[in-house]
Short mmCIF file of C-alpha atoms in Angstrom, two decimals:
data_model
loop_
_atom_site.label_atom_id
_atom_site.label_comp_id
_atom_site.label_asym_id
_atom_site.label_seq_id
_atom_site.Cartn_x
_atom_site.Cartn_y
_atom_site.Cartn_z
CA MET A 1 117.02 141.55 64.88
CA SER A 2 117.34 138.10 66.45
CA LEU A 3 114.84 135.37 65.55
CA LEU A 4 113.73 135.10 69.18
CA ARG A 5 112.95 138.81 69.25
CA ILE A 6 110.93 138.52 66.05
CA ALA A 7 109.00 135.64 67.62
CA TRP A 8 108.35 137.77 70.72
CA ARG A 9 107.08 140.61 68.52
CA ASN A 10 104.67 138.17 66.88
CA PHE A 11 103.58 136.98 70.35
CA CYS A 12 102.88 140.58 71.43
CA TYR A 13 101.24 141.54 68.14
CA ARG A 14 98.60 138.82 68.63
CA SER A 15 98.50 139.39 72.35
CA LEU A 16 94.91 138.27 73.05
CA SER A 17 95.24 134.98 71.19
CA SER A 18 98.74 134.38 72.58
CA VAL A 19 97.78 135.12 76.19
CA LEU A 20 94.65 132.93 76.07
CA THR A 21 96.66 130.07 74.56
CA THR A 22 99.35 130.50 77.23
CA ILE A 23 96.76 130.54 80.02
CA SER A 24 95.26 127.33 78.66
CA LEU A 25 98.67 125.67 78.72
CA ALA A 26 99.48 127.09 82.19
CA LEU A 27 96.28 125.63 83.66
CA GLY A 28 97.16 122.22 82.23
CA VAL A 29 100.65 122.40 83.72
CA ALA A 30 99.24 123.56 87.07
CA LEU A 31 96.94 120.52 87.16
CA VAL A 32 99.85 118.15 86.53
CA VAL A 33 102.00 119.83 89.21
CA LEU A 34 99.13 119.71 91.73
CA VAL A 35 98.59 115.99 91.12
CA LEU A 36 102.31 115.29 91.51
CA ALA A 37 102.48 117.43 94.63
CA ILE A 38 99.47 115.67 96.19
CA TYR A 39 101.04 112.31 95.42
CA GLY A 40 104.30 113.49 97.00
CA ILE A 41 102.49 114.74 100.11
CA VAL A 42 100.52 111.51 100.52
CA SER A 43 103.63 109.38 99.97
CA GLU A 44 105.69 111.42 102.41
CA ALA A 45 102.96 111.46 105.05
CA PHE A 46 102.74 107.67 104.99
CA SER A 47 106.36 106.69 104.39
CA ARG A 48 107.84 109.15 106.88
CA ASN A 49 105.48 108.09 109.63
CA ALA A 50 106.02 104.39 108.94
CA GLN A 51 109.61 104.81 110.15
CA VAL A 52 109.62 106.03 113.72
CA GLY A 53 112.31 103.83 115.19
CA TYR A 54 110.50 100.52 115.66
CA ASN A 55 110.47 97.87 112.97
CA LEU A 56 107.52 95.69 114.00
CA VAL A 57 104.05 96.16 115.42
CA VAL A 58 102.59 93.22 117.33
CA GLY A 59 98.85 92.89 117.90
CA PRO A 60 95.97 90.41 117.85
CA LYS A 61 95.36 88.10 114.86
CA GLY A 62 93.57 89.82 111.98
CA SER A 63 94.49 92.35 109.32
CA ALA A 64 98.14 93.40 109.34
CA LEU A 65 97.22 96.63 107.53
CA GLN A 66 94.52 97.48 110.07
CA LEU A 67 97.00 96.78 112.88
CA THR A 68 99.48 99.18 111.25
CA LEU A 69 96.87 101.88 110.62
CA ASN A 70 95.54 101.95 114.17
CA SER A 71 98.88 101.53 115.95
CA VAL A 72 101.12 103.75 113.80
CA TYR A 73 98.66 106.31 112.39
CA TYR A 74 95.91 106.06 115.04
CA LEU A 75 93.40 105.44 112.23
CA SER A 76 90.78 102.73 111.93
CA GLN A 77 89.59 100.76 114.95
CA PRO A 78 91.67 98.33 117.00
CA ILE A 79 91.16 94.67 116.05
CA GLU A 80 91.04 93.35 119.60
CA ASN A 81 93.30 93.28 122.62
CA LEU A 82 96.13 91.02 123.72
CA PRO A 83 96.62 89.79 127.29
CA PHE A 84 99.35 91.70 129.14
CA THR A 85 101.27 88.40 129.41
CA GLU A 86 101.85 88.59 125.64
CA TYR A 87 103.68 91.88 126.21
CA MET A 88 105.69 90.25 129.02
CA GLU A 89 107.03 87.68 126.53
CA PHE A 90 109.41 90.35 125.24
CA PHE A 91 111.24 90.64 128.60
CA PRO A 92 113.76 88.46 130.47
CA ALA A 93 112.89 86.72 133.72
CA ASP A 94 114.17 89.45 136.06
CA GLU A 95 112.03 92.15 134.42
CA ARG A 96 109.00 89.87 134.32
CA ALA A 97 109.46 89.11 138.04
CA ALA A 98 109.67 92.87 138.71
CA MET A 99 106.30 93.34 136.96
CA VAL A 100 104.75 90.61 139.12
CA ARG A 101 106.07 92.26 142.29
CA ARG A 102 104.83 95.67 141.15
CA PHE A 103 101.40 94.77 139.79
CA GLY A 104 100.59 91.44 141.40
CA GLY A 105 99.70 88.19 139.61
CA ASP A 106 100.94 84.66 139.06
CA PRO A 107 104.51 84.40 140.49
CA SER A 108 105.39 81.72 137.92
CA LEU A 109 105.34 84.44 135.23
CA GLY A 110 108.60 85.76 136.67
CA GLU A 111 110.38 82.39 136.75
CA ARG A 112 111.30 82.23 133.07
CA ASP A 113 112.48 84.42 130.21
CA GLY A 114 109.90 85.68 127.73
CA ILE A 115 109.90 83.60 124.54
CA TYR A 116 110.80 86.64 122.41
CA SER A 117 113.21 88.30 124.87
CA SER A 118 116.41 87.01 123.25
CA LEU A 119 115.28 88.26 119.81
CA ILE A 120 114.92 91.90 120.86
CA TYR A 121 118.00 91.99 123.08
CA GLY A 122 119.30 95.57 122.94
CA GLY A 123 115.98 96.82 121.54
CA TYR A 124 112.66 97.57 123.16
CA ALA A 125 108.96 96.73 123.38
CA ILE A 126 106.49 99.54 124.14
CA PRO A 127 102.81 98.80 124.88
CA LEU A 128 99.90 100.80 123.49
CA ALA A 129 96.33 100.75 124.80
CA LEU A 130 93.69 102.35 122.57
CA GLY A 131 89.95 102.81 122.91
CA ASP A 132 89.30 106.33 124.17
CA TYR A 133 89.11 109.77 122.57
CA TYR A 134 89.69 113.34 123.58
CA GLY A 135 87.48 115.28 121.18
CA GLU A 136 88.31 113.86 117.75
CA PHE A 137 91.78 112.78 118.84
CA ARG A 138 92.86 109.30 119.90
CA VAL A 139 93.88 108.72 123.52
CA VAL A 140 96.90 106.42 123.66
CA GLY A 141 97.79 104.70 126.92
CA THR A 142 101.52 104.03 127.05
CA THR A 143 104.62 104.09 129.26
CA PRO A 144 107.38 106.72 129.63
CA ASP A 145 109.50 104.53 127.30
CA PHE A 146 107.45 105.93 124.38
CA PHE A 147 109.12 109.33 124.78
CA GLU A 148 112.51 108.07 125.97
CA LEU A 149 113.16 105.37 123.35
CA LEU A 150 111.30 106.36 120.17
CA ARG A 151 112.90 108.72 117.67
CA HIS A 152 111.59 110.55 114.61
CA GLY A 153 112.87 112.70 111.74
CA GLU A 154 114.53 111.77 108.46
CA THR A 155 117.49 110.09 110.18
CA LEU A 156 115.39 108.66 113.04
CA GLU A 157 117.74 110.32 115.50
CA GLU A 158 115.58 113.17 116.78
CA PRO A 159 114.12 112.66 120.28
CA PHE A 160 110.76 114.09 121.26
CA THR A 161 111.01 117.66 122.51
CA PHE A 162 108.42 119.66 124.38
CA ARG A 163 106.92 123.06 123.70
CA GLU A 164 105.75 123.08 127.29
CA GLY A 165 106.24 120.79 130.27
CA ARG A 166 107.75 117.33 130.20
CA ALA A 167 107.21 113.68 129.26
CA LEU A 168 105.21 111.11 131.21
CA LYS A 169 106.93 109.75 134.30
CA SER A 170 106.60 106.44 136.13
CA HIS A 171 104.53 106.56 139.28
CA SER A 172 106.24 108.03 142.35
CA GLU A 173 105.30 110.30 145.23
CA GLU A 174 105.64 113.27 142.86
CA HIS A 175 104.06 111.76 139.75
CA GLY A 176 100.61 110.21 139.84
CA TYR A 177 98.86 107.75 137.53
CA PHE A 178 96.75 110.35 135.72
CA GLU A 179 99.24 112.39 133.73
CA ALA A 180 98.94 113.20 130.03
CA VAL A 181 101.07 114.56 127.18
CA LEU A 182 99.38 116.19 124.18
CA GLY A 183 100.48 116.27 120.55
CA SER A 184 101.00 119.77 119.14
CA GLN A 185 97.81 119.73 117.02
CA VAL A 186 95.70 118.46 119.91
CA ALA A 187 96.82 121.32 122.15
CA LYS A 188 96.30 123.84 119.35
CA GLN A 189 92.80 122.72 118.37
CA MET A 190 91.52 121.97 121.88
CA GLY A 191 93.03 125.14 123.39
CA ILE A 192 94.50 123.34 126.38
CA SER A 193 97.74 124.01 128.29
CA VAL A 194 100.01 122.37 130.82
CA GLY A 195 98.23 122.10 134.16
CA ASP A 196 94.74 121.81 132.62
CA GLU A 197 92.65 118.67 133.07
CA PHE A 198 90.58 116.79 130.50
CA LYS A 199 88.30 113.76 130.64
CA PRO A 200 88.46 111.26 127.77
CA THR A 201 85.37 109.63 126.28
CA HIS A 202 85.03 105.87 126.00
CA GLY A 203 84.91 104.05 122.66
CA ASP A 204 84.48 106.93 120.21
CA PRO A 205 84.41 110.76 120.16
CA GLU A 206 80.69 110.75 121.04
CA GLY A 207 81.08 108.04 123.69
CA THR A 208 80.37 108.30 127.40
CA GLY A 209 82.82 110.53 129.26
CA HIS A 210 84.97 108.98 131.95
CA GLY A 211 84.58 110.59 135.36
CA GLN A 212 88.31 110.46 135.96
CA GLY A 213 90.37 113.27 134.43
CA PHE A 214 94.02 113.48 133.33
CA THR A 215 96.29 116.42 134.08
CA VAL A 216 98.34 117.72 131.14
CA VAL A 217 102.04 117.69 132.07
CA GLY A 218 103.54 118.29 128.61
CA ILE A 219 102.85 119.45 125.05
CA LEU A 220 105.02 118.07 122.25
CA ASP A 221 106.78 120.17 119.68
CA PRO A 222 105.49 119.45 116.15
CA THR A 223 107.03 116.25 114.76
CA GLY A 224 105.30 115.91 111.39
CA THR A 225 103.99 112.49 112.48
CA PRO A 226 100.58 111.18 113.63
CA ASN A 227 101.79 111.78 117.18
CA ASP A 228 100.95 115.46 116.64
CA ARG A 229 97.28 114.41 116.59
CA ALA A 230 97.34 112.03 119.56
CA THR A 231 96.85 112.36 123.31
CA PHE A 232 99.16 110.20 125.43
CA VAL A 233 98.19 109.15 128.93
CA ASN A 234 99.91 107.08 131.55
CA LEU A 235 99.14 103.39 130.89
CA GLU A 236 98.37 102.78 134.58
CA GLY A 237 95.85 105.62 134.59
CA PHE A 238 94.29 104.28 131.36
CA TYR A 239 93.78 100.88 133.02
CA LEU A 240 92.16 102.49 136.06
CA LEU A 241 89.41 104.15 134.01
CA GLU A 242 85.91 102.67 134.25
CA ASN A 243 85.34 99.57 132.06
CA HIS A 244 89.03 99.29 131.16
CA ALA A 245 89.83 96.34 133.46
CA LYS A 246 89.61 92.87 131.92
CA PRO A 247 87.00 90.82 133.86
CA LEU A 248 88.48 87.93 135.83
CA THR A 249 87.16 84.38 135.41
CA GLY A 250 88.13 83.26 138.91
CA GLU A 251 90.63 80.73 137.57
CA GLU A 252 93.57 83.14 137.61
CA THR A 253 96.36 82.86 140.16
CA GLU A 254 96.32 86.21 141.90
CA VAL A 255 99.07 87.25 144.32
CA GLU A 256 99.04 90.73 145.82
CA PRO A 257 101.83 93.10 144.69
CA THR A 258 104.68 93.44 147.17
CA GLU A 259 105.73 96.95 146.18
CA ASN A 260 102.20 98.32 146.74
CA PRO A 261 102.41 101.50 144.59
CA VAL A 262 99.23 103.21 145.86
CA ASP A 263 98.85 106.86 144.95
CA ALA A 264 97.53 109.74 147.09
CA GLY A 265 93.98 109.06 145.87
CA GLY A 266 94.10 105.43 146.99
CA ASN A 267 94.40 104.16 143.40
CA MET A 268 96.37 100.98 142.87
CA PRO A 269 97.44 99.50 139.51
CA LEU A 270 95.47 96.62 138.05
CA THR A 271 96.88 93.15 138.41
CA ILE A 272 98.50 91.47 135.43
CA ALA A 273 95.45 89.27 134.81
CA GLN A 274 93.24 92.39 134.49
CA ARG A 275 95.50 94.08 131.95
CA GLU A 276 95.36 94.06 128.16
CA VAL A 277 97.31 95.85 125.46
CA THR A 278 96.06 96.84 122.00
CA SER A 279 99.47 96.54 120.33
CA ILE A 280 103.18 96.49 121.05
CA LEU A 281 105.82 98.57 119.22
CA VAL A 282 108.94 96.45 118.87
CA ARG A 283 112.50 97.17 117.81
CA ASN A 284 115.09 94.42 117.60
CA GLY A 285 118.54 95.14 118.97
CA GLN A 286 119.83 93.36 115.87
CA ILE A 287 117.64 94.12 112.86
CA ALA A 288 118.63 90.78 111.29
CA MET A 289 116.50 89.13 113.98
CA ALA A 290 113.35 90.95 112.84
CA PRO A 291 112.23 88.34 110.24
CA ILE A 292 112.73 85.53 112.77
CA LEU A 293 110.70 87.41 115.38
CA LEU A 294 107.99 88.21 112.82
CA ASN A 295 107.66 84.53 111.88
CA MET A 296 107.64 83.39 115.52
CA VAL A 297 104.90 85.84 116.48
CA ASN A 298 102.81 84.98 113.43
CA GLU A 299 103.05 81.26 114.27
CA SER A 300 101.68 81.91 117.76
CA VAL A 301 98.01 81.36 118.61
CA ARG A 302 96.99 84.88 119.65
CA ALA A 303 99.31 87.44 118.10
CA GLN A 304 100.50 88.63 114.72
CA ALA A 305 103.39 90.90 113.76
CA ALA A 306 103.43 93.46 110.96
CA ALA A 307 106.26 95.50 109.46
CA PRO A 308 104.83 99.04 109.10
CA VAL A 309 107.06 99.97 106.15
CA GLY A 310 106.00 96.88 104.20
CA GLU A 311 102.31 97.32 104.96
CA ILE A 312 102.30 100.96 103.90
CA SER A 313 104.24 100.10 100.76
CA LYS A 314 101.54 97.54 99.89
CA LEU A 315 98.83 100.14 100.55
CA MET A 316 100.55 102.68 98.31
CA ASN A 317 101.13 100.16 95.52
CA ALA A 318 97.66 98.62 95.68
CA VAL A 319 95.43 101.66 96.23
CA VAL A 320 97.07 105.07 96.23
CA GLY A 321 99.53 104.39 93.38
CA PRO A 322 96.98 103.30 90.71
CA LEU A 323 94.62 106.11 91.72
CA MET A 324 97.33 108.72 91.37
CA THR A 325 98.47 107.17 88.07
CA ALA A 326 94.93 107.53 86.70
CA LEU A 327 94.82 111.16 87.82
CA LEU A 328 98.22 111.80 86.28
CA ILE A 329 97.12 110.32 82.94
CA ILE A 330 94.04 112.56 82.95
CA THR A 331 96.09 115.67 83.66
CA LEU A 332 98.67 114.73 81.02
CA ILE A 333 95.83 114.45 78.50
CA THR A 334 94.81 117.93 79.60
CA CYS A 335 98.33 119.12 78.80
CA VAL A 336 98.19 117.50 75.37
CA VAL A 337 94.85 119.22 74.72
CA ALA A 338 96.43 122.52 75.75
CA ALA A 339 99.31 121.84 73.33
CA VAL A 340 96.80 121.19 70.58
CA GLY A 341 95.35 124.59 71.47
CA VAL A 342 98.78 126.10 70.87
CA LEU A 343 98.90 124.38 67.47
CA VAL A 344 95.44 125.62 66.50
CA ALA A 345 96.17 129.18 67.64
CA ILE A 346 99.39 129.44 65.65
CA TYR A 347 97.96 127.59 62.67
CA ASN A 348 94.91 129.89 62.52
CA SER A 349 97.20 132.89 62.55
CA MET A 350 99.05 131.56 59.52
CA ASN A 351 96.43 132.95 57.10
CA ASP A 352 97.05 136.42 58.54
CA ARG A 353 100.78 136.21 58.34
CA ARG A 354 101.28 134.56 54.92
CA ARG A 355 101.93 137.97 53.38
CA ASP A 356 104.34 138.87 56.21
CA ILE A 357 106.23 135.65 55.59
CA ALA A 358 106.31 136.32 51.88
CA VAL A 359 107.75 139.81 52.56
CA MET A 360 110.41 138.31 54.81
CA ARG A 361 111.31 135.81 52.13
CA ALA A 362 111.42 138.58 49.49
CA LEU A 363 113.80 140.56 51.71
CA GLY A 364 116.17 137.65 51.79
CA ALA A 365 115.03 135.49 54.66
CA ARG A 366 115.58 131.81 54.03
CA ARG A 367 112.90 129.14 54.47
CA GLU A 368 114.75 127.82 57.53
CA THR A 369 114.69 131.29 59.12
CA VAL A 370 110.91 131.63 58.73
CA THR A 371 110.44 128.11 60.09
CA LEU A 372 112.55 128.90 63.16
CA VAL A 373 110.54 132.04 63.90
CA ILE A 374 107.35 129.96 64.10
CA LEU A 375 109.04 127.33 66.25
CA PHE A 376 110.41 130.04 68.57
CA GLU A 377 106.90 131.43 68.92
CA SER A 378 105.54 128.08 70.13
CA PHE A 379 108.66 127.76 72.30
CA LEU A 380 107.85 131.11 73.99
CA ILE A 381 104.26 130.03 74.67
CA ALA A 382 105.50 126.72 76.12
CA VAL A 383 108.09 128.41 78.38
CA ILE A 384 105.74 131.11 79.68
CA GLY A 385 102.84 128.66 80.11
CA GLY A 386 105.02 126.03 81.79
CA VAL A 387 106.64 128.42 84.27
CA ALA A 388 103.35 130.23 85.01
CA GLY A 389 101.57 126.90 85.56
CA TRP A 390 104.29 125.70 87.94
CA PHE A 391 104.10 128.91 89.99
CA LEU A 392 100.31 128.84 89.96
CA ALA A 393 100.25 125.29 91.37
CA HIS A 394 102.86 126.02 94.04
CA LEU A 395 101.10 129.22 95.01
CA ALA A 396 97.90 127.21 95.59
CA ILE A 397 99.77 124.54 97.58
CA TRP A 398 101.54 127.19 99.64
CA ALA A 399 98.23 128.99 100.34
CA TYR A 400 96.84 125.77 101.82
CA GLY A 401 100.16 124.78 103.43
CA GLY A 402 98.88 125.38 106.96
CA GLU A 403 95.81 123.22 106.42
CA ILE A 404 97.94 120.47 104.84
CA GLU A 405 100.38 120.56 107.77
CA ASP A 406 97.55 120.40 110.29
CA ARG A 407 96.04 117.33 108.63
CA THR A 408 99.13 115.43 107.52
CA GLY A 409 102.06 116.86 109.45
CA VAL A 410 103.88 117.52 106.17
CA GLN A 411 105.34 121.01 106.04
CA ILE A 412 104.88 122.72 102.65
CA GLY A 413 106.86 125.72 101.39
CA LEU A 414 106.39 127.75 98.21
CA PHE A 415 109.30 125.93 96.57
CA THR A 416 108.70 122.47 98.01
CA THR A 417 108.84 120.18 94.98
CA SER A 418 108.44 116.51 94.22
CA SER A 419 111.14 114.63 92.36
CA TYR A 420 108.83 114.12 89.36
CA GLU A 421 108.43 117.87 88.70
CA ILE A 422 111.85 118.16 87.04
CA TYR A 423 110.37 116.33 84.04
CA ILE A 424 107.44 118.69 83.57
CA LEU A 425 109.10 121.70 81.91
CA PRO A 426 111.10 119.59 79.38
CA LEU A 427 107.89 117.70 78.57
CA VAL A 428 105.96 120.94 78.06
CA LEU A 429 108.73 122.32 75.82
CA LEU A 430 108.63 119.13 73.79
CA LEU A 431 104.84 119.36 73.44
CA GLY A 432 105.20 123.03 72.45
CA GLN A 433 107.67 122.15 69.71
CA PHE A 434 105.37 119.45 68.38
CA ALA A 435 102.52 121.95 68.42
CA GLY A 436 104.60 124.45 66.44
CA PHE A 437 105.87 121.94 63.93
CA LEU A 438 102.80 121.89 61.63
CA PRO A 439 102.45 125.71 61.38
CA ALA A 440 106.23 125.91 60.86
CA TRP A 441 105.93 123.43 58.01
CA PHE A 442 103.28 125.57 56.32
CA ALA A 443 105.46 128.61 56.81
CA TYR A 444 108.32 126.73 55.19
CA ARG A 445 106.15 125.94 52.16
CA THR A 446 104.71 129.46 51.78
CA ASP A 447 104.88 130.58 48.17
CA VAL A 448 106.40 134.08 47.89
CA GLY A 449 105.00 135.10 44.50
CA SER A 450 101.36 134.19 45.01
CA ASN A 451 101.19 135.74 48.49
CA LEU A 452 102.87 139.04 47.44
CA SER A 453 100.49 139.40 44.52
CA ALA A 454 97.40 138.53 46.62
#
């Protein structure tokens, strides 16, 4: 009979003690796996969403982290707003002049290149206007460029696709100013479809409702990003809502627009002086220019630039990382305690099996053989407890996978693992061997004569 089989017989013979010890170890392993999985989910949710094609976020002076949280993740509150002219600084003279003709304003704005235009040549700048809610979800005023230029996915090559409808369009006879696109979670939780109308609330979810509604023209496929939990509306429509126009001081140079884009309802876009943006998503045509642009913006009077990847890395290192490390240490201590339980269980059984060991020795078994049987027994408990704990943790994660996906956008499968989990089973086996070492030593030293005569 092999030594492993003898160890298994011993395991089965003391089934109650063995099973309870194994369950104790399995629960410890499950705790460690859950902590690692939660850390992996949090890390992925932040790091994946920090890379959505653009490399800088530009907003008003203040906290770079707050700017990143409210512009990339739609969390926290906006710091302040920037004048629309700050957004125009990212465009060459011909595009700035086109904006003046379309919206009206100071003609001199179109007579020069924007001061940042050469640094993003080949890239893009997309404005965001925040401040309203639809239910609990942020309303984001933006332009059609958001859906045409931004990408997502691991390789940042996947364009936005639509479960229903289409993306926002620029104003024309067919497309008005009050169109909206919903993220997949917004449509799911609010029970709204293409063709329906909704009215956002001002300031916060409990704020005053705007009288003007937006018609849903598209619903995004799930992207696993914060965009799943956002409502996108046409920037021109956002500006036209009550209390969204910047008050004029009377000192502005106002020239009427020459293209006069009035819609069927008589609505006309605000002039440049009445416009503000909350933040600007920027991608340099040449990434090497990003640090230069970041420094230039930060040296300006009104604006600051933040690199989302860097800000999220700081957040993870400063807050989330230490917290998860503390949790991991606690759960590892739990595992050690469980291993001590293995030691105590096997050690306590030694008094019962001294005679058995003496019989084995009398029948010719060597000391090393008896020692290995004890070590194999602790090895079996470690293997069964480790594997059972791993499955238990992943079963729990999988059971709540839908809730996790709804809240973070991270899709979880039964066998979704973090890179740290590969170290767990070897660590548990090592702890099991340490736990079996002391009982094995006593087995090695068992005296045959005295125990046979007892």
